[in-house]
Short mmCIF file of N, CA and C in Angstrom, two decimals:
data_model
loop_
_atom_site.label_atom_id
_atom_site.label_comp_id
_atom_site.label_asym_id
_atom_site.label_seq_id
_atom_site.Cartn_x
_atom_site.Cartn_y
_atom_site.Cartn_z
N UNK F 1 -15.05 33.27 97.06
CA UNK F 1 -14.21 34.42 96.74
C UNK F 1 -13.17 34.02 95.69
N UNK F 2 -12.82 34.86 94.94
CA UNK F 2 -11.77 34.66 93.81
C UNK F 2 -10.59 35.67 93.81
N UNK F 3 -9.37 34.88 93.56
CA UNK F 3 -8.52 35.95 94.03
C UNK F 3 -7.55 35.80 92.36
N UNK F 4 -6.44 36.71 92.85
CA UNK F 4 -5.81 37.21 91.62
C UNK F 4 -4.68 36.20 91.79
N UNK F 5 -3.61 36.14 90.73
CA UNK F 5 -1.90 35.49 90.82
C UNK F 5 -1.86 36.04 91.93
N UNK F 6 -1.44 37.81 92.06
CA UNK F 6 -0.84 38.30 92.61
C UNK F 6 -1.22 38.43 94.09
N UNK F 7 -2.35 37.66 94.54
CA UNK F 7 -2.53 37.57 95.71
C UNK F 7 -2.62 36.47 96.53
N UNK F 8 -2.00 35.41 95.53
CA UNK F 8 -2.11 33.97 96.04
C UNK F 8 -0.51 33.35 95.98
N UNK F 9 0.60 33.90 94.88
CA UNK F 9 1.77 33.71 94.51
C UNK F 9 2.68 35.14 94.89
N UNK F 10 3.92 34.38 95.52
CA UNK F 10 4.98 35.47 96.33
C UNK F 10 5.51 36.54 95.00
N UNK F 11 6.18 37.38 95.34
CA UNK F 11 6.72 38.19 94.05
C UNK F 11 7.68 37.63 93.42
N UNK F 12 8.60 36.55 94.34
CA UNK F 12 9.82 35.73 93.92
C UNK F 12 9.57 34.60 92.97
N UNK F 13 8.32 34.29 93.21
CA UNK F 13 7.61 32.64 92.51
C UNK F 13 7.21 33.40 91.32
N UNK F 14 6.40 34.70 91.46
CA UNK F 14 5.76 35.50 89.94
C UNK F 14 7.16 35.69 89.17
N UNK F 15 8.09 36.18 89.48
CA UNK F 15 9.26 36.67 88.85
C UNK F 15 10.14 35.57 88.11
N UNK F 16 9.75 34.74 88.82
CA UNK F 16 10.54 33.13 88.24
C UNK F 16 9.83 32.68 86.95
N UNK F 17 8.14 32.94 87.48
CA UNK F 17 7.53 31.86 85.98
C UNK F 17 7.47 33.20 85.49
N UNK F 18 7.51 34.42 85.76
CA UNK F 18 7.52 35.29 84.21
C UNK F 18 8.53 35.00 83.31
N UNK F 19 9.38 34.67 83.52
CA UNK F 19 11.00 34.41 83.00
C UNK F 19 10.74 33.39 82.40
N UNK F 20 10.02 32.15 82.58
CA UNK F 20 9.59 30.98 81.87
C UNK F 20 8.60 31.23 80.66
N UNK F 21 7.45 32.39 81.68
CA UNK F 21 6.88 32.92 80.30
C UNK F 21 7.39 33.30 78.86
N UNK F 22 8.59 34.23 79.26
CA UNK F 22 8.92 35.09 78.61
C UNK F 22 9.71 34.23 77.38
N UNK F 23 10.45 33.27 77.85
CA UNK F 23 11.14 32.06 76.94
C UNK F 23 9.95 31.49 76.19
N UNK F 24 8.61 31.32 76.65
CA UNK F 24 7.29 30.15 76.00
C UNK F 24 7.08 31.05 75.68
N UNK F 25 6.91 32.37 75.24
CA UNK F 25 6.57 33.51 74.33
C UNK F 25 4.92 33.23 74.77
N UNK F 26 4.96 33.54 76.06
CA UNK F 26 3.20 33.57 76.93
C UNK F 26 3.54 35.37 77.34
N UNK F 27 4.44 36.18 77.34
CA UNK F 27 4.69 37.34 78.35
C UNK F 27 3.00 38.37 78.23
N UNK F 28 2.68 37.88 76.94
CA UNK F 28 1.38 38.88 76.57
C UNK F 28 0.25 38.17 77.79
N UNK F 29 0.21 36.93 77.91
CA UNK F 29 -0.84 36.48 78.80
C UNK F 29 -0.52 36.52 79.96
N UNK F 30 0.70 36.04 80.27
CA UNK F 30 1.26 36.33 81.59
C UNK F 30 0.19 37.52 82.40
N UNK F 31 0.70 38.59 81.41
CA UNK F 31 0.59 40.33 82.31
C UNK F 31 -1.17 40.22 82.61
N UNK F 32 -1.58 39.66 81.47
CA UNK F 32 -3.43 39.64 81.46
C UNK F 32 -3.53 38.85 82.80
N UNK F 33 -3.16 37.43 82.55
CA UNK F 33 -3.57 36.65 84.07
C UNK F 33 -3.18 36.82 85.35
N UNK F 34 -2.11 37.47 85.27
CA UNK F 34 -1.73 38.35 86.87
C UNK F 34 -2.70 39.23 87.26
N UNK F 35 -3.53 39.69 86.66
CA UNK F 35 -4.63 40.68 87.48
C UNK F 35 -6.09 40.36 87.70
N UNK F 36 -6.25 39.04 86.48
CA UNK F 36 -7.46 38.85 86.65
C UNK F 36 -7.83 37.73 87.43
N UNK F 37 -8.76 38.10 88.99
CA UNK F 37 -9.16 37.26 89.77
C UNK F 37 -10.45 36.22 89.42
N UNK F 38 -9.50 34.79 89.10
CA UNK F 38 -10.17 34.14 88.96
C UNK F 38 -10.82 32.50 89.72
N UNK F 39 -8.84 33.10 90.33
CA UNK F 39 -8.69 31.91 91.32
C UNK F 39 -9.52 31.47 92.81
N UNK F 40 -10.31 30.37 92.37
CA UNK F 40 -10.93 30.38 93.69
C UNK F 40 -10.85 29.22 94.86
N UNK F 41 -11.11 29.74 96.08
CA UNK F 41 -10.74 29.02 97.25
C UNK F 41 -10.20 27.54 96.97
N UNK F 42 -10.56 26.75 96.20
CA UNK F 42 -10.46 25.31 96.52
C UNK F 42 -8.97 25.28 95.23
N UNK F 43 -8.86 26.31 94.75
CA UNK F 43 -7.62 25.96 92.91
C UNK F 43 -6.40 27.12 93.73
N UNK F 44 -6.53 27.31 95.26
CA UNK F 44 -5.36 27.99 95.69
C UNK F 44 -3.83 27.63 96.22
N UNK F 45 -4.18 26.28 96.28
CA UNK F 45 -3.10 25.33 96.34
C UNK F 45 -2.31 24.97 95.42
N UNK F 46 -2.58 25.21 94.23
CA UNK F 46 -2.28 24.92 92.48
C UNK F 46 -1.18 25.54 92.44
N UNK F 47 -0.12 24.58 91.51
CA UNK F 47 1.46 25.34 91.46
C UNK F 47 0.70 26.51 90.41
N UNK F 48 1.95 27.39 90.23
CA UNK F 48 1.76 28.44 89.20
C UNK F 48 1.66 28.09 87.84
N UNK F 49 2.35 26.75 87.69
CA UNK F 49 2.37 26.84 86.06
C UNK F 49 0.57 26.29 85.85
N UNK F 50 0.03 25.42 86.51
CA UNK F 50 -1.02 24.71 87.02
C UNK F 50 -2.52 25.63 86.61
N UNK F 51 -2.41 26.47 87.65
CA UNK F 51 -2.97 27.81 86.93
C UNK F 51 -3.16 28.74 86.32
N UNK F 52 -2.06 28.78 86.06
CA UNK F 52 -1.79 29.54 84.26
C UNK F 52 -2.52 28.79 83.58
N UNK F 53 -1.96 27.85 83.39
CA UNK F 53 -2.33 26.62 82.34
C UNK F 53 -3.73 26.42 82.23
N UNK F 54 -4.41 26.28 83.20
CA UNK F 54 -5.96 26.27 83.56
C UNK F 54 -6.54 27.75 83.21
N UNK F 55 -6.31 28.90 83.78
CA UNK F 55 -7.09 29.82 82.96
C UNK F 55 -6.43 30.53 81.47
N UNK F 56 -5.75 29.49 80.97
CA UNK F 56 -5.12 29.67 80.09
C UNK F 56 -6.00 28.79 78.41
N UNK F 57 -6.34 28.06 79.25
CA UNK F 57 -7.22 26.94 78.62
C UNK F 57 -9.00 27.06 78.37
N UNK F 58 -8.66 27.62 79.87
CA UNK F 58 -10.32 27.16 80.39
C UNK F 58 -10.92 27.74 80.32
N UNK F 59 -10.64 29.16 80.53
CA UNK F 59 -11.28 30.20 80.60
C UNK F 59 -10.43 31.56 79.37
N UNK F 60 -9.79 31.27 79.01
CA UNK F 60 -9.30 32.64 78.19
C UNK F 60 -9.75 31.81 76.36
N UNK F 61 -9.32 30.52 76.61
CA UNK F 61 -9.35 30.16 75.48
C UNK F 61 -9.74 29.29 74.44
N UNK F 62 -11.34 29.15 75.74
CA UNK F 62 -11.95 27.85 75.49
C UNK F 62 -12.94 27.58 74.37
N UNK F 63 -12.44 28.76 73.77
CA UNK F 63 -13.54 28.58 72.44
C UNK F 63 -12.67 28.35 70.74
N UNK F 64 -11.33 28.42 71.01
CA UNK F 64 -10.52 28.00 70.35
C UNK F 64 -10.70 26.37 69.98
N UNK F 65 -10.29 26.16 68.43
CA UNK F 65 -10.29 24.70 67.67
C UNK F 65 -9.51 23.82 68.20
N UNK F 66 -9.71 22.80 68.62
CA UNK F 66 -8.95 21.71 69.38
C UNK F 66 -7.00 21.71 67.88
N UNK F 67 -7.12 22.31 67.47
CA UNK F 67 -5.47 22.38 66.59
C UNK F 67 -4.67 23.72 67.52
N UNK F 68 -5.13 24.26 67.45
CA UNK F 68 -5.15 25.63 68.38
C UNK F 68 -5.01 25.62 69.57
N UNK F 69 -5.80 24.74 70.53
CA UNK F 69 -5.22 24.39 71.66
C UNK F 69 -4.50 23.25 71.95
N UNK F 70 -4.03 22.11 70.75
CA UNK F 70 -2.74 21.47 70.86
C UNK F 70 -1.50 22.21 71.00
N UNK F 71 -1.59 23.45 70.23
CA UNK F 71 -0.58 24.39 69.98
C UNK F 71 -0.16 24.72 71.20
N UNK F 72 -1.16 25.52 72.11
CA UNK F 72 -1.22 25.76 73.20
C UNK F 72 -0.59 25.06 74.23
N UNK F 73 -0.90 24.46 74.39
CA UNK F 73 -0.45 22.78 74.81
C UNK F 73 0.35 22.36 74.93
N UNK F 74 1.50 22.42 73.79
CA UNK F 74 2.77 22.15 73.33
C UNK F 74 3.58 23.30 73.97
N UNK F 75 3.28 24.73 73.90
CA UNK F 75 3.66 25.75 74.30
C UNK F 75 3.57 25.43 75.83
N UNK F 76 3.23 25.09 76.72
CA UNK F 76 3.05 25.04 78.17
C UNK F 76 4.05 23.82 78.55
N UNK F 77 3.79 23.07 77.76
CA UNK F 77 4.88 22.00 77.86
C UNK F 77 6.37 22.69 78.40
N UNK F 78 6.64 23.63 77.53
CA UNK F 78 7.90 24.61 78.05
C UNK F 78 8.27 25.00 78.86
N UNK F 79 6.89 25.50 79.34
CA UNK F 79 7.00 26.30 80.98
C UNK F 79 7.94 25.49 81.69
#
């Protein structure tokens, strides 16, 4: 089964790293990865930035040029 942010992370923990988002200028992905269930049983233990970061990479943006996802990279560093 695969679940969403919003069903694995409290509203207090979402509200915190949106605010982190919002400083790493992620707020556009943020809103995308809060709904889409991707998270599954065994990656539910994963802090938030953890999984961002992972379907941030792995799955949204894995077809991007390794310069592109240094960028990326650097940007998460922030979080």
């Amino acid at each position: 089964m695969k679940y969403s942010a919003k069903q694995i992370y409290s509203e207090k923990v979402l509200e915190s790293f949106k605010k982190q988002c919002v400083k790493a200028k992620f707020l556009g992905m943020y809103d995308k990865w809060l709904n889409v269930k991707y998270i599954e049983d065994w990656k539910k233990n994963q802090s938030i930035k953890t999984s961002f970061a992972d379907w941030l990479i792995f799955i949204e943006n894995i077809d991007l040029d390794d310069k592109k996802l240094d960028k990326i990279v650097e940007r998460l560093d922030k979080l």
